[in-house]
Structure formats: C-alpha cells, structure tokens
Short mmCIF file of C-alpha atoms in Angstrom, two decimals:
data_model
loop_
_atom_site.label_atom_id
_atom_site.label_comp_id
_atom_site.label_asym_id
_atom_site.label_seq_id
_atom_site.Cartn_x
_atom_site.Cartn_y
_atom_site.Cartn_z
CA UNK A 68 37.56 -8.40 10.59
CA UNK A 69 36.88 -4.90 9.34
CA UNK A 70 35.82 -2.27 11.87
CA UNK A 71 33.94 -0.46 9.14
CA UNK A 72 30.15 -0.71 9.30
CA UNK A 73 28.57 -3.45 7.20
CA UNK A 74 25.99 -2.05 4.77
CA UNK A 75 23.46 -4.13 2.85
CA UNK A 76 22.44 -2.45 -0.41
CA UNK A 77 19.35 -3.51 -2.33
CA UNK A 78 16.61 -2.07 -4.56
CA UNK A 79 13.46 -2.97 -6.47
CA UNK A 80 14.49 -1.94 -9.99
CA UNK A 81 16.72 -4.99 -10.38
CA UNK A 82 20.42 -5.64 -10.44
CA UNK A 83 21.04 -3.83 -13.71
CA UNK A 84 19.52 -0.51 -12.61
CA UNK A 85 21.72 2.57 -12.71
CA UNK A 86 20.34 3.76 -9.35
CA UNK A 87 21.65 0.65 -7.60
CA UNK A 88 25.17 1.23 -8.89
CA UNK A 89 25.05 4.86 -7.84
CA UNK A 90 23.94 3.90 -4.34
CA UNK A 91 26.75 1.35 -4.02
CA UNK A 92 29.24 4.03 -5.01
CA UNK A 93 28.05 6.35 -2.23
CA UNK A 94 27.95 3.60 0.38
CA UNK A 95 31.53 2.56 -0.34
CA UNK A 96 32.62 5.83 1.28
CA UNK A 97 30.95 4.80 4.52
CA UNK A 98 31.61 1.11 4.99
CA UNK A 99 31.89 -2.45 3.75
CA UNK A 100 29.16 -3.07 1.19
CA UNK A 101 27.29 -6.21 0.11
CA UNK A 102 24.67 -6.04 -2.66
CA UNK A 103 21.63 -8.22 -3.22
CA UNK A 104 19.02 -7.55 -5.87
CA UNK A 105 16.77 -9.37 -8.30
CA UNK A 106 17.40 -10.11 -11.95
CA UNK A 107 14.02 -8.68 -12.91
CA UNK A 108 12.18 -5.57 -11.73
CA UNK A 109 10.35 -5.90 -8.43
CA UNK A 110 8.68 -2.50 -8.67
CA UNK A 111 5.33 -2.40 -6.91
CA UNK A 112 5.99 -5.50 -4.80
CA UNK A 113 5.50 -3.51 -1.57
CA UNK A 114 6.17 -5.67 1.50
CA UNK A 115 5.34 -8.80 -0.51
CA UNK A 116 7.11 -12.06 0.37
CA UNK A 117 7.46 -15.38 -1.44
CA UNK A 118 5.77 -18.33 0.23
CA UNK A 119 5.01 -20.67 -2.66
CA UNK A 120 8.45 -21.35 -4.12
CA UNK A 121 11.99 -21.48 -2.70
CA UNK A 122 14.53 -18.68 -2.96
CA UNK A 123 18.06 -18.64 -4.30
CA UNK A 124 20.86 -16.11 -3.95
CA UNK A 125 23.64 -16.53 -6.50
CA UNK A 126 26.95 -14.61 -6.61
CA UNK A 127 27.22 -12.57 -9.79
CA UNK A 128 29.64 -10.07 -11.32
CA UNK A 129 30.58 -7.55 -8.64
CA UNK A 130 29.22 -4.02 -8.75
CA UNK A 131 32.07 -1.55 -8.10
CA UNK A 132 34.14 -4.42 -6.70
CA UNK A 133 31.80 -5.42 -3.86
CA UNK A 134 30.20 -8.86 -3.30
CA UNK A 135 26.98 -8.95 -5.32
CA UNK A 136 24.18 -11.52 -5.29
CA UNK A 137 21.14 -11.95 -7.47
CA UNK A 138 18.00 -13.23 -5.81
CA UNK A 139 14.77 -14.56 -7.28
CA UNK A 140 12.76 -13.00 -4.49
CA UNK A 141 11.07 -9.71 -3.71
CA UNK A 142 13.03 -6.91 -2.01
CA UNK A 143 11.69 -8.05 1.39
CA UNK A 144 12.72 -11.64 0.60
CA UNK A 145 16.19 -10.41 -0.32
CA UNK A 146 16.60 -8.61 3.01
CA UNK A 147 15.32 -11.60 4.99
CA UNK A 148 17.54 -14.04 3.07
CA UNK A 149 20.59 -11.80 3.49
CA UNK A 150 20.07 -11.55 7.24
CA UNK A 151 19.54 -15.28 7.64
CA UNK A 152 21.90 -16.92 5.19
CA UNK A 153 24.10 -14.56 3.23
CA UNK A 154 25.77 -12.00 5.46
CA UNK A 155 28.60 -12.79 7.88
CA UNK A 156 26.64 -10.93 10.57
CA UNK A 157 23.57 -8.73 10.98
CA UNK A 158 24.46 -5.59 9.00
CA UNK A 159 24.78 -2.17 10.59
CA UNK A 160 22.62 -0.55 7.91
CA UNK A 161 20.23 -1.46 5.12
CA UNK A 162 19.87 0.99 2.24
CA UNK A 163 17.52 0.52 -0.70
CA UNK A 164 17.45 2.32 -4.04
CA UNK A 165 18.20 4.69 -5.49
CA UNK A 166 14.78 4.10 -7.00
CA UNK A 167 14.03 5.37 -10.49
CA UNK A 168 10.85 7.31 -9.60
CA UNK A 169 9.49 8.91 -6.41
CA UNK A 170 7.96 6.89 -3.57
CA UNK A 171 6.32 9.76 -1.72
CA UNK A 172 2.86 9.78 -0.09
CA UNK A 173 0.85 6.55 -0.36
CA UNK A 174 3.46 5.00 -2.68
CA UNK A 175 5.20 3.88 0.51
CA UNK A 176 2.75 0.96 0.78
CA UNK A 177 3.24 -0.22 -2.83
CA UNK A 178 6.99 0.35 -3.12
CA UNK A 179 9.44 -2.54 -3.14
CA UNK A 180 12.22 -0.05 -2.39
CA UNK A 181 10.43 0.85 0.82
CA UNK A 182 9.49 -2.79 1.47
CA UNK A 183 13.20 -3.57 1.83
CA UNK A 184 13.78 -0.57 4.14
CA UNK A 185 10.74 -1.43 6.28
CA UNK A 186 12.00 -5.01 6.63
CA UNK A 187 15.47 -3.82 7.66
CA UNK A 188 13.97 -1.50 10.26
CA UNK A 189 11.77 -4.28 11.57
CA UNK A 190 14.93 -6.24 12.37
CA UNK A 191 16.26 -3.32 14.42
CA UNK A 192 18.74 -2.21 11.76
CA UNK A 193 18.76 1.49 10.76
CA UNK A 194 17.36 1.39 7.23
CA UNK A 195 16.68 3.94 4.51
CA UNK A 196 14.88 3.85 1.17
CA UNK A 197 16.09 6.41 -1.38
CA UNK A 198 14.11 7.43 -4.47
CA UNK A 199 14.75 9.98 -7.21
CA UNK A 200 11.77 11.72 -8.80
CA UNK A 201 12.84 10.63 -12.29
CA UNK A 202 11.68 7.39 -13.93
CA UNK A 203 14.17 7.38 -16.80
CA UNK A 204 16.64 4.50 -16.96
CA UNK A 205 19.56 6.89 -17.50
CA UNK A 206 18.44 9.44 -14.88
CA UNK A 207 21.11 11.81 -13.55
CA UNK A 208 21.89 10.79 -9.97
CA UNK A 209 24.82 13.14 -9.42
CA UNK A 210 22.92 15.62 -7.19
CA UNK A 211 20.85 12.87 -5.57
CA UNK A 212 24.02 11.17 -4.34
CA UNK A 213 24.89 14.21 -2.22
CA UNK A 214 21.49 13.96 -0.50
CA UNK A 215 22.05 10.22 0.04
CA UNK A 216 25.43 10.90 1.65
CA UNK A 217 24.09 13.66 3.93
CA UNK A 218 21.08 11.66 5.14
CA UNK A 219 23.15 8.52 5.62
CA UNK A 220 25.77 10.39 7.64
CA UNK A 221 23.02 11.86 9.84
CA UNK A 222 21.64 8.37 10.48
CA UNK A 223 25.14 7.14 11.38
CA UNK A 224 25.51 10.01 13.85
CA UNK A 225 22.00 9.94 15.34
CA UNK A 226 20.78 6.39 14.85
CA UNK A 227 17.12 5.51 14.34
CA UNK A 228 14.59 4.05 16.79
CA UNK A 229 13.93 0.33 16.28
CA UNK A 230 11.06 -0.48 13.89
CA UNK A 231 11.38 2.92 12.21
CA UNK A 232 13.00 3.45 8.81
CA UNK A 233 13.34 6.50 6.57
CA UNK A 234 11.64 7.19 3.26
CA UNK A 235 13.84 9.68 1.39
CA UNK A 236 12.61 11.23 -1.85
CA UNK A 237 14.84 13.42 -3.95
CA UNK A 238 13.70 15.92 -6.59
CA UNK A 239 14.99 15.91 -10.13
CA UNK A 240 17.69 18.53 -10.70
CA UNK A 241 19.45 20.39 -7.91
CA UNK A 242 17.72 20.05 -4.51
CA UNK A 243 17.27 23.28 -2.53
CA UNK A 244 17.76 21.37 0.71
CA UNK A 245 16.41 18.52 2.84
CA UNK A 246 13.13 18.65 4.81
CA UNK A 247 11.76 16.38 7.54
CA UNK A 248 8.17 15.63 6.50
CA UNK A 249 5.10 13.54 7.06
CA UNK A 250 3.48 11.37 4.40
CA UNK A 251 1.00 13.37 2.26
CA UNK A 252 -2.60 12.14 2.01
CA UNK A 253 -3.39 11.15 -1.52
CA UNK A 254 -4.22 8.26 -3.81
CA UNK A 255 -4.05 7.09 -7.38
CA UNK A 256 -7.20 7.67 -9.46
CA UNK A 257 -8.62 6.50 -12.83
CA UNK A 258 -6.09 3.78 -12.64
CA UNK A 259 -6.72 1.57 -15.63
CA UNK A 260 -6.50 1.88 -19.38
CA UNK A 261 -8.70 -0.65 -21.14
CA UNK A 262 -7.49 -2.25 -24.40
CA UNK A 263 -8.55 -5.14 -26.60
CA UNK A 264 -6.09 -7.86 -27.60
CA UNK A 265 -5.84 -9.29 -31.17
CA UNK A 266 -8.29 -12.04 -30.10
CA UNK A 267 -10.98 -9.55 -29.07
CA UNK A 268 -10.47 -9.97 -25.32
CA UNK A 269 -10.25 -7.09 -22.90
CA UNK A 270 -7.17 -6.33 -20.85
CA UNK A 271 -6.26 -3.49 -18.51
CA UNK A 272 -3.02 -1.59 -17.92
CA UNK A 273 -2.39 -0.02 -14.54
CA UNK A 274 -1.93 3.70 -15.23
CA UNK A 275 -3.83 6.71 -13.87
CA UNK A 276 -2.52 9.71 -12.01
CA UNK A 277 -1.86 10.73 -8.43
CA UNK A 278 -4.34 12.92 -6.59
CA UNK A 279 -2.87 14.89 -3.68
CA UNK A 280 -5.62 15.68 -1.15
CA UNK A 281 -3.60 18.42 0.51
CA UNK A 282 -1.61 20.32 -2.11
CA UNK A 283 -0.86 23.20 0.25
CA UNK A 284 0.30 21.25 3.30
CA UNK A 285 3.92 22.40 3.58
CA UNK A 286 4.82 19.70 6.11
CA UNK A 287 4.24 16.88 3.58
CA UNK A 288 6.69 14.98 1.40
CA UNK A 289 4.78 15.83 -1.79
CA UNK A 290 5.00 19.55 -1.02
CA UNK A 291 8.74 19.33 -0.37
CA UNK A 292 9.37 17.45 -3.63
CA UNK A 293 7.21 19.84 -5.64
CA UNK A 294 9.26 22.73 -4.28
CA UNK A 295 12.58 21.05 -5.14
CA UNK A 296 13.43 19.88 -1.61
CA UNK A 297 14.37 16.32 -0.70
CA UNK A 298 11.90 14.85 1.81
CA UNK A 299 12.71 12.59 4.76
CA UNK A 300 9.72 10.74 6.27
CA UNK A 301 10.14 8.40 9.27
CA UNK A 302 8.09 5.26 8.60
CA UNK A 303 6.66 2.94 11.27
CA UNK A 304 5.63 -0.70 10.98
CA UNK A 305 2.83 -0.21 13.49
CA UNK A 306 -0.20 0.33 11.26
CA UNK A 307 -2.64 0.64 14.18
CA UNK A 308 -4.80 3.77 13.82
CA UNK A 309 -4.77 4.88 17.47
CA UNK A 310 -7.28 7.66 16.93
CA UNK A 311 -9.83 5.21 15.56
CA UNK A 312 -8.92 2.71 18.30
CA UNK A 313 -10.33 5.09 20.90
CA UNK A 314 -13.55 5.52 18.92
CA UNK A 315 -14.00 1.79 18.45
CA UNK A 316 -14.00 1.25 22.20
CA UNK A 317 -17.56 2.62 22.17
CA UNK A 318 -18.67 -0.24 19.96
CA UNK A 319 -20.53 -2.83 21.98
CA UNK A 320 -19.39 -6.39 21.44
CA UNK B 147 -31.59 -0.73 -8.97
CA UNK B 148 -31.28 -2.53 -5.68
CA UNK B 149 -31.29 -0.46 -2.50
CA UNK B 150 -29.19 -3.10 -0.80
CA UNK B 151 -25.56 -2.20 -0.17
CA UNK B 152 -23.09 -3.36 -2.80
CA UNK B 153 -20.33 -5.51 -1.25
CA UNK B 154 -17.11 -6.46 -3.01
CA UNK B 155 -15.71 -9.75 -1.69
CA UNK B 156 -12.12 -10.81 -2.35
CA UNK B 157 -9.28 -12.74 -0.69
CA UNK B 158 -5.66 -13.81 -1.17
CA UNK B 159 -6.05 -17.59 -0.98
CA UNK B 160 -7.53 -17.75 -4.46
CA UNK B 161 -10.94 -18.36 -5.93
CA UNK B 162 -11.14 -21.99 -4.85
CA UNK B 163 -10.53 -21.33 -1.15
CA UNK B 164 -13.18 -22.45 1.31
CA UNK B 165 -12.83 -19.22 3.31
CA UNK B 166 -13.92 -17.14 0.30
CA UNK B 167 -17.11 -19.16 -0.12
CA UNK B 168 -17.87 -18.87 3.56
CA UNK B 169 -17.43 -15.10 3.46
CA UNK B 170 -19.72 -14.79 0.42
CA UNK B 171 -22.38 -16.76 2.30
CA UNK B 172 -22.29 -14.34 5.23
CA UNK B 173 -22.26 -11.24 3.04
CA UNK B 174 -25.35 -12.38 1.12
CA UNK B 175 -27.35 -11.69 4.29
CA UNK B 176 -26.28 -8.06 4.18
CA UNK B 177 -26.33 -6.98 0.56
CA UNK B 178 -25.67 -7.50 -3.12
CA UNK B 179 -22.36 -9.33 -3.51
CA UNK B 180 -19.76 -9.40 -6.29
CA UNK B 181 -16.68 -11.59 -6.00
CA UNK B 182 -13.24 -11.12 -7.52
CA UNK B 183 -10.27 -13.31 -6.72
CA UNK B 184 -7.24 -14.86 -8.35
CA UNK B 185 -6.90 -18.35 -9.79
CA UNK B 186 -3.71 -18.94 -7.82
CA UNK B 187 -2.78 -18.10 -4.24
CA UNK B 188 -1.71 -14.51 -3.61
CA UNK B 189 -0.66 -15.14 0.00
CA UNK B 190 2.12 -12.84 1.13
CA UNK B 191 1.58 -10.31 -1.65
CA UNK B 192 0.96 -7.51 0.88
CA UNK B 193 0.05 -4.25 -0.86
CA UNK B 194 1.86 -5.40 -4.00
CA UNK B 195 0.57 -4.20 -7.39
CA UNK B 196 1.25 -5.33 -10.95
CA UNK B 197 3.05 -2.82 -13.14
CA UNK B 198 4.84 -4.99 -15.69
CA UNK B 199 1.99 -6.87 -17.34
CA UNK B 200 -1.68 -6.13 -18.02
CA UNK B 201 -4.57 -7.42 -15.95
CA UNK B 202 -7.65 -9.37 -16.91
CA UNK B 203 -10.88 -10.06 -15.05
CA UNK B 204 -12.88 -12.95 -16.48
CA UNK B 205 -16.38 -14.06 -15.40
CA UNK B 206 -16.30 -17.60 -13.99
CA UNK B 207 -18.76 -20.02 -12.36
CA UNK B 208 -20.70 -18.13 -9.73
CA UNK B 209 -20.05 -18.71 -6.04
CA UNK B 210 -23.36 -19.11 -4.20
CA UNK B 211 -25.12 -17.56 -7.19
CA UNK B 212 -23.35 -14.19 -7.19
CA UNK B 213 -21.30 -12.66 -10.05
CA UNK B 214 -17.75 -13.98 -9.74
CA UNK B 215 -14.61 -12.92 -11.59
CA UNK B 216 -11.12 -14.35 -11.67
CA UNK B 217 -8.26 -11.92 -11.92
CA UNK B 218 -4.60 -12.47 -12.74
CA UNK B 219 -3.58 -9.71 -10.33
CA UNK B 220 -2.75 -9.34 -6.67
CA UNK B 221 -5.52 -8.64 -4.13
CA UNK B 222 -4.77 -4.90 -4.39
CA UNK B 223 -4.93 -5.10 -8.21
CA UNK B 224 -8.27 -6.88 -7.94
CA UNK B 225 -9.74 -4.14 -5.76
CA UNK B 226 -8.41 -1.38 -8.04
CA UNK B 227 -9.64 -3.13 -11.18
CA UNK B 228 -13.08 -3.74 -9.65
CA UNK B 229 -13.47 -0.09 -8.68
CA UNK B 230 -12.36 1.15 -12.09
CA UNK B 231 -13.77 -1.31 -14.59
CA UNK B 232 -15.88 -4.09 -13.11
CA UNK B 233 -18.42 -2.76 -10.65
CA UNK B 234 -21.55 -0.81 -11.66
CA UNK B 235 -20.61 1.77 -9.00
CA UNK B 236 -18.16 2.27 -6.14
CA UNK B 237 -19.16 -0.44 -3.65
CA UNK B 238 -20.44 0.33 -0.17
CA UNK B 239 -18.07 -2.16 1.45
CA UNK B 240 -15.00 -4.23 0.65
CA UNK B 241 -14.46 -7.43 2.62
CA UNK B 242 -11.48 -9.71 2.22
CA UNK B 243 -10.99 -13.29 3.41
CA UNK B 244 -11.83 -15.31 5.29
CA UNK B 245 -8.11 -16.01 5.24
CA UNK B 246 -6.83 -19.46 6.08
CA UNK B 247 -4.35 -18.43 8.79
CA UNK B 248 -4.06 -15.44 11.15
CA UNK B 249 -2.86 -12.00 10.01
CA UNK B 250 -2.22 -10.52 13.43
CA UNK B 251 0.71 -8.31 14.48
CA UNK B 252 3.29 -7.55 11.79
CA UNK B 253 1.60 -9.94 9.33
CA UNK B 254 -0.58 -6.97 8.39
CA UNK B 255 2.25 -5.66 6.17
CA UNK B 256 2.80 -8.98 4.35
CA UNK B 257 -0.83 -10.06 4.01
CA UNK B 258 -2.62 -9.95 0.67
CA UNK B 259 -5.91 -10.25 2.57
CA UNK B 260 -5.09 -7.02 4.36
CA UNK B 261 -3.66 -5.47 1.16
CA UNK B 262 -7.15 -5.66 -0.34
CA UNK B 263 -8.77 -4.16 2.78
CA UNK B 264 -6.19 -1.37 2.96
CA UNK B 265 -6.81 -0.53 -0.70
CA UNK B 266 -10.57 -0.42 -0.17
CA UNK B 267 -10.15 1.88 2.83
CA UNK B 268 -7.82 4.10 0.85
CA UNK B 269 -10.67 4.70 -1.61
CA UNK B 270 -12.92 5.83 1.23
CA UNK B 271 -14.91 2.58 1.32
CA UNK B 272 -15.40 0.86 4.72
CA UNK B 273 -13.25 -2.25 4.37
CA UNK B 274 -12.47 -5.25 6.53
CA UNK B 275 -9.98 -8.11 6.30
CA UNK B 276 -11.05 -11.31 8.09
CA UNK B 277 -8.63 -14.11 9.01
CA UNK B 278 -9.11 -17.39 10.88
CA UNK B 279 -6.22 -18.72 12.96
CA UNK B 280 -6.25 -22.06 11.11
CA UNK B 281 -4.19 -22.75 8.00
CA UNK B 282 -5.93 -25.97 6.97
CA UNK B 283 -7.72 -26.00 3.62
CA UNK B 284 -10.84 -27.54 5.17
CA UNK B 285 -10.83 -25.33 8.30
CA UNK B 286 -14.12 -25.05 10.20
CA UNK B 287 -15.46 -21.53 9.62
CA UNK B 288 -18.83 -22.04 11.33
CA UNK B 289 -17.96 -20.06 14.48
CA UNK B 290 -15.86 -17.54 12.56
CA UNK B 291 -18.85 -16.61 10.43
CA UNK B 292 -20.70 -15.34 13.50
CA UNK B 293 -17.79 -13.01 14.28
CA UNK B 294 -17.77 -11.82 10.66
CA UNK B 295 -21.49 -11.05 10.82
CA UNK B 296 -21.22 -9.17 14.14
CA UNK B 297 -18.25 -7.05 13.08
CA UNK B 298 -19.75 -6.31 9.67
CA UNK B 299 -23.06 -5.25 11.22
CA UNK B 300 -21.18 -2.93 13.59
CA UNK B 301 -19.37 -1.35 10.66
CA UNK B 302 -22.69 -0.88 8.84
CA UNK B 303 -24.12 0.85 11.92
CA UNK B 304 -21.08 2.95 12.87
CA UNK B 305 -19.13 3.43 9.64
CA UNK B 306 -15.37 3.78 9.53
CA UNK B 307 -13.23 6.90 9.08
CA UNK B 308 -11.80 7.29 5.56
CA UNK B 309 -8.36 5.69 5.02
CA UNK B 310 -8.91 3.33 7.96
CA UNK B 311 -9.82 -0.34 7.56
CA UNK B 312 -10.18 -3.17 10.07
CA UNK B 313 -7.96 -6.19 10.57
CA UNK B 314 -10.10 -8.90 12.19
CA UNK B 315 -8.49 -12.11 13.42
CA UNK B 316 -10.57 -14.98 14.70
CA UNK B 317 -9.33 -17.81 16.92
CA UNK B 318 -9.77 -21.47 16.08
CA UNK B 319 -12.72 -23.04 17.88
CA UNK B 320 -15.36 -21.05 19.74
CA UNK B 321 -14.41 -17.40 20.34
CA UNK B 322 -15.02 -16.09 23.87
CA UNK B 323 -15.86 -12.66 22.44
CA UNK B 324 -14.50 -9.78 20.36
CA UNK B 325 -11.84 -7.31 21.52
CA UNK B 326 -10.72 -3.97 20.08
CA UNK B 327 -6.91 -4.16 19.99
CA UNK B 328 -3.71 -2.61 18.76
CA UNK B 329 -1.19 -4.45 16.58
CA UNK B 330 1.29 -6.45 18.72
CA UNK B 331 5.02 -5.75 18.29
CA UNK B 332 6.76 -8.81 16.96
CA UNK B 333 8.59 -10.26 13.99
CA UNK B 334 9.44 -13.50 12.25
CA UNK B 335 12.82 -15.02 13.17
CA UNK B 336 15.15 -17.77 11.84
CA UNK B 337 13.18 -17.51 8.71
CA UNK B 338 14.86 -19.82 6.21
CA UNK B 339 15.42 -23.53 5.86
CA UNK B 340 18.41 -24.29 3.62
CA UNK B 341 18.26 -27.32 1.31
CA UNK B 342 20.29 -28.67 -1.60
CA UNK B 343 18.66 -29.53 -4.92
CA UNK B 344 19.48 -32.71 -6.93
CA UNK B 345 22.09 -30.68 -8.85
CA UNK B 346 23.99 -29.69 -5.70
CA UNK B 347 22.73 -26.11 -5.62
CA UNK B 348 21.45 -24.41 -2.50
CA UNK B 349 17.92 -23.14 -2.13
CA UNK B 350 16.00 -21.64 0.78
CA UNK B 351 12.41 -22.07 1.98
CA UNK B 352 10.78 -19.25 3.91
CA UNK B 353 9.81 -20.75 7.26
CA UNK B 354 10.76 -19.71 10.80
CA UNK B 355 8.53 -18.76 13.70
CA UNK B 356 6.91 -15.66 15.10
CA UNK B 357 8.49 -13.86 18.06
CA UNK B 358 6.06 -11.75 20.09
CA UNK B 359 7.99 -8.96 21.88
CA UNK B 360 5.16 -8.30 24.33
CA UNK B 361 3.50 -11.58 25.29
CA UNK B 362 1.73 -10.03 28.28
CA UNK B 363 0.30 -6.90 26.62
CA UNK B 364 -3.43 -7.55 26.97
CA UNK B 365 -4.37 -4.74 24.57
CA UNK B 366 -2.73 -6.48 21.58
CA UNK B 367 -4.24 -8.64 18.87
CA UNK B 368 -1.85 -11.53 19.60
CA UNK B 369 -2.92 -11.58 23.25
CA UNK B 370 -6.61 -11.60 22.32
CA UNK B 371 -6.14 -14.47 19.85
CA UNK B 372 -4.06 -16.50 22.30
CA UNK B 373 -6.85 -16.16 24.83
CA UNK B 374 -9.52 -17.26 22.34
CA UNK B 375 -10.91 -13.79 21.59
CA UNK B 376 -11.37 -12.36 18.11
CA UNK B 377 -9.29 -9.20 17.65
CA UNK B 378 -10.31 -6.04 15.77
CA UNK B 379 -7.44 -3.66 14.90
CA UNK B 380 -8.08 -0.38 13.05
CA UNK B 381 -5.40 -0.01 10.36
CA UNK B 382 -4.20 3.29 8.89
CA UNK B 383 -2.48 3.95 5.57
CA UNK B 384 -0.45 6.79 7.07
CA UNK B 385 2.85 5.09 7.92
CA UNK B 386 4.49 8.28 9.23
CA UNK B 387 6.05 7.69 12.65
CA UNK B 388 5.00 10.98 14.31
CA UNK B 389 7.02 10.35 17.47
CA UNK B 390 10.21 10.01 15.45
CA UNK B 391 9.20 12.97 13.29
CA UNK B 392 9.52 15.26 16.30
CA UNK B 393 12.98 13.86 17.12
CA UNK B 394 14.20 14.25 13.55
CA UNK B 395 13.46 17.96 13.64
CA UNK B 396 16.62 18.31 15.74
CA UNK B 397 18.71 16.98 12.89
CA UNK B 398 20.51 19.79 11.12
CA UNK B 399 20.22 19.78 7.36
#
C-alpha cells in the first residue's frame, strides 16, 4: 500500500474538460489520484443528488495514467459513490475543478464544483473547489495551476476543520497573490431571455448578469478576483443564520 | 389591483403532490396565490439551476382556483422564472412545500424545497420552506397546516431580514408546539445499495440512513422533530465559515 495521500479528483464540467486534466496533473505531484466525473456537464447542479434513478460508475480511459471513472450522477453523487463503493479507503483529500468560470459570491450555492467540495468536507475530508475566471473551453490554466499547488500544499500542512471546505477562485492571467476572503453579497439579476420557438411557443434562457452589492468591500472574494488576486473562502455546511436566530426567539409561539 | 399580498407557491415534489395543494389552501387565507411547479419530482435538486436547456412555464389546470403553471425547471429555476417573466410584480412572499418528508439538519443543502425558499430570500422576499416528516404520498397534512398558518402569520407580522429564509419542519401527528432551532450537525452514511442488472452490470441506489452527531442537543431541529415539535431554522445564503476565516489568516501566502 502506498504511503502517499489518496486524492479524489472530480469536477462539474464533465470528464472531457481541460480543467479536470490540469487539476489531475497538479495533484499527481502530491499523491495517488483517482478521478470520477460525469460524461455530460453538471454545471449548476449545486448540492443536487439523484434519488429517482440508480447510479453507475464505469472505468474509462485513464487521464494522465490514473484510474478514471465516469458517473451518471451529479458531482455530489460522484463523491458519495466514490466514498461508498469505488475507493479502496476514505480519501485524504477531495479536490474539484478546475472549473471553467468563477464560482465566487453566491455562485457557491449553485455550483456543482462546490457541491462536490462541500460533500467531501461534510465527510470530514479536507476538500477544495478550484475555479478559474475564464469560461472558454481552451482556457489557459498554466498560472492557475501554481495557485492550486500552493493552496493544496497549505491545506496539507495545516489541515481544515471538519465540515469546512475551501472555495478557491483564480483570476484570468497572472495572479498578484492569494487572499483569504469572505463570500461577497450579490445576486444574479434580469436572468432570463425570452424567445419564441418555430411553433410560436415561448421559451426562456437563463442569462442575466451578476450584481455585486458591495463593490468596495476589500475583504470579499469578488473584490480579490477583480483586482487579480486568487480568493480563498472557507465554506461551512451549517446554513443556520445565528444572528436571525436570536431575533426569532422574541417571536411568540 | 388587489391590496392582498401576492404569494408565490412552489415545491419540489411536483405539481401533482398532495402537499402542494394543501399549502395552496392555507395560503389562500392570507393573500393572492400563484402556483408554479414541475411536472416531475425535483426532490434532491438543492439549489440546482438549469443552464444547458431553455425553460418553459405553461398554464395548467388551476389548483383550488388559482393560476397554476408547470415548469420544466428545478425549484430554483421556477422561482427565478416567476420573478422575471411570470408574475405581475415581485411577490410579497415565497412559500415552498409542503414537502413529503423532513428537510432538517444537512438536508437543507440537498432539498429542492429549500432551494426555492433560499432563492426567494436571496431576492429580498420573505420566504419559507415547509416540510412534513412523512414521506407517504397520501400523508395527513391537517395538523401541519395549522403550523404553516401560524409561522406564516408570524412572518407577515415580523418580516424576515433580507437573504434569510426559514426552514420549517413539522412532525408527523399532532405537534406539541413550535421551536426556534439551529440546524443539527449530521450526515447520511452507508449511502448506497449495490445491485446487478439483468446484463450483469453493477448499479447503485442512493439509500443509507441519517447519523445525528448531537442527539442530545435540545436547540437543534432534529431534537425538536424527534420530540414532536415543529422546528423553525433561519437559513442564510452566506456560506462563509467566519470562525475558520480567522484561523486561515495565519496561513502565509
């Protein structure tokens, strides 16, 4: 048995995405790697799971010579299935990405990349989601990989508390550095584009743009990215709003 | 124009679910109701959104005489689409459910019911997800509806902070009362059942059971439910783990 750490690599852009291959390449420097991903894109699947049909994980052509499986599930499904049925043991790390496109601010709740990292963290395994602020299929990951390596090495050295994972977003081009941040407050607005199909029926494409409610807040991930820094946000699975909890205690039931 | 509040009702069990009809019936006492739901179950879709195909919302047979639309999207898609293209104005409230099955503890991240409520809250609209701790299709919602009415009236009277929604779970049978709670720490374990199909190929059903890490913590939603109380947890969209954030500042980048 290898004494190298066992690293599960996954993503939400699917098994053919360039970012997945780049992430595998970095992780091979750090440990023994196993890859699971889906055949189709699982972008936007968030923490979604599959309850209405069964899952399969099938060995496919290896990426960079490491065992590689394709799954028909969401990123969260893939992590769960790997932990339960695929891996020889619980892995030492789960890494997800490198996503084609940023997952800063509120995107953390919609992102399949982050869904996988959240699920890994929930199982007590140090987990990280990596995203590059570039949607193009042939994006240049060469600089991003250095950020991935630095953050991953820091996690190896320092560990992470259970139930907490990291959301790492990397700017396009050469990053000026890495900043520890909180999630920026913002949301997507004017989200749909209405069209009419050849049969005269309406349909709607999800589109719109992101509205940052706090452009100037230098401690946020959006601010870091905008200023060419990579952002590292620790993400919890406890969604309780403790501030509101105290207020609600005045409600009389 | 009506001076009654406008209430958007949705769910993740689909447009034919009994719990949806029951929720519409309660909401009609409080305001003008519009319903949007999917034709098929969207259980487990979490905050998932649809990016790879367009969405449609089609008027269908009214539920209890209120305008009703079927959508081909997730619960979050349905809320977004309603806000952007369907409703005459931004609604005063979004309510989701009544889900067939509890969404306490970590289920908040996987739940489509809660996905819809989280999305409503994110848009600054007071939003509530309601779930009954009974999976059966013909569950008895008669007692649950009283909890729904009480919590909804409290929200009307007190409001909710922006970006915060409520996760309300209701026990089977007669609730002893309503408790303000935090989300219990727990996770699903031994999650897959392996089977072999008629062609000799393996497949896996998501199954397993829930492990509560803090059975005795009386301030949690799981504890309330187990003791026949309805639980009300305020849910935030800010997933930053602030405790870990402070620790990470010691990391040298």
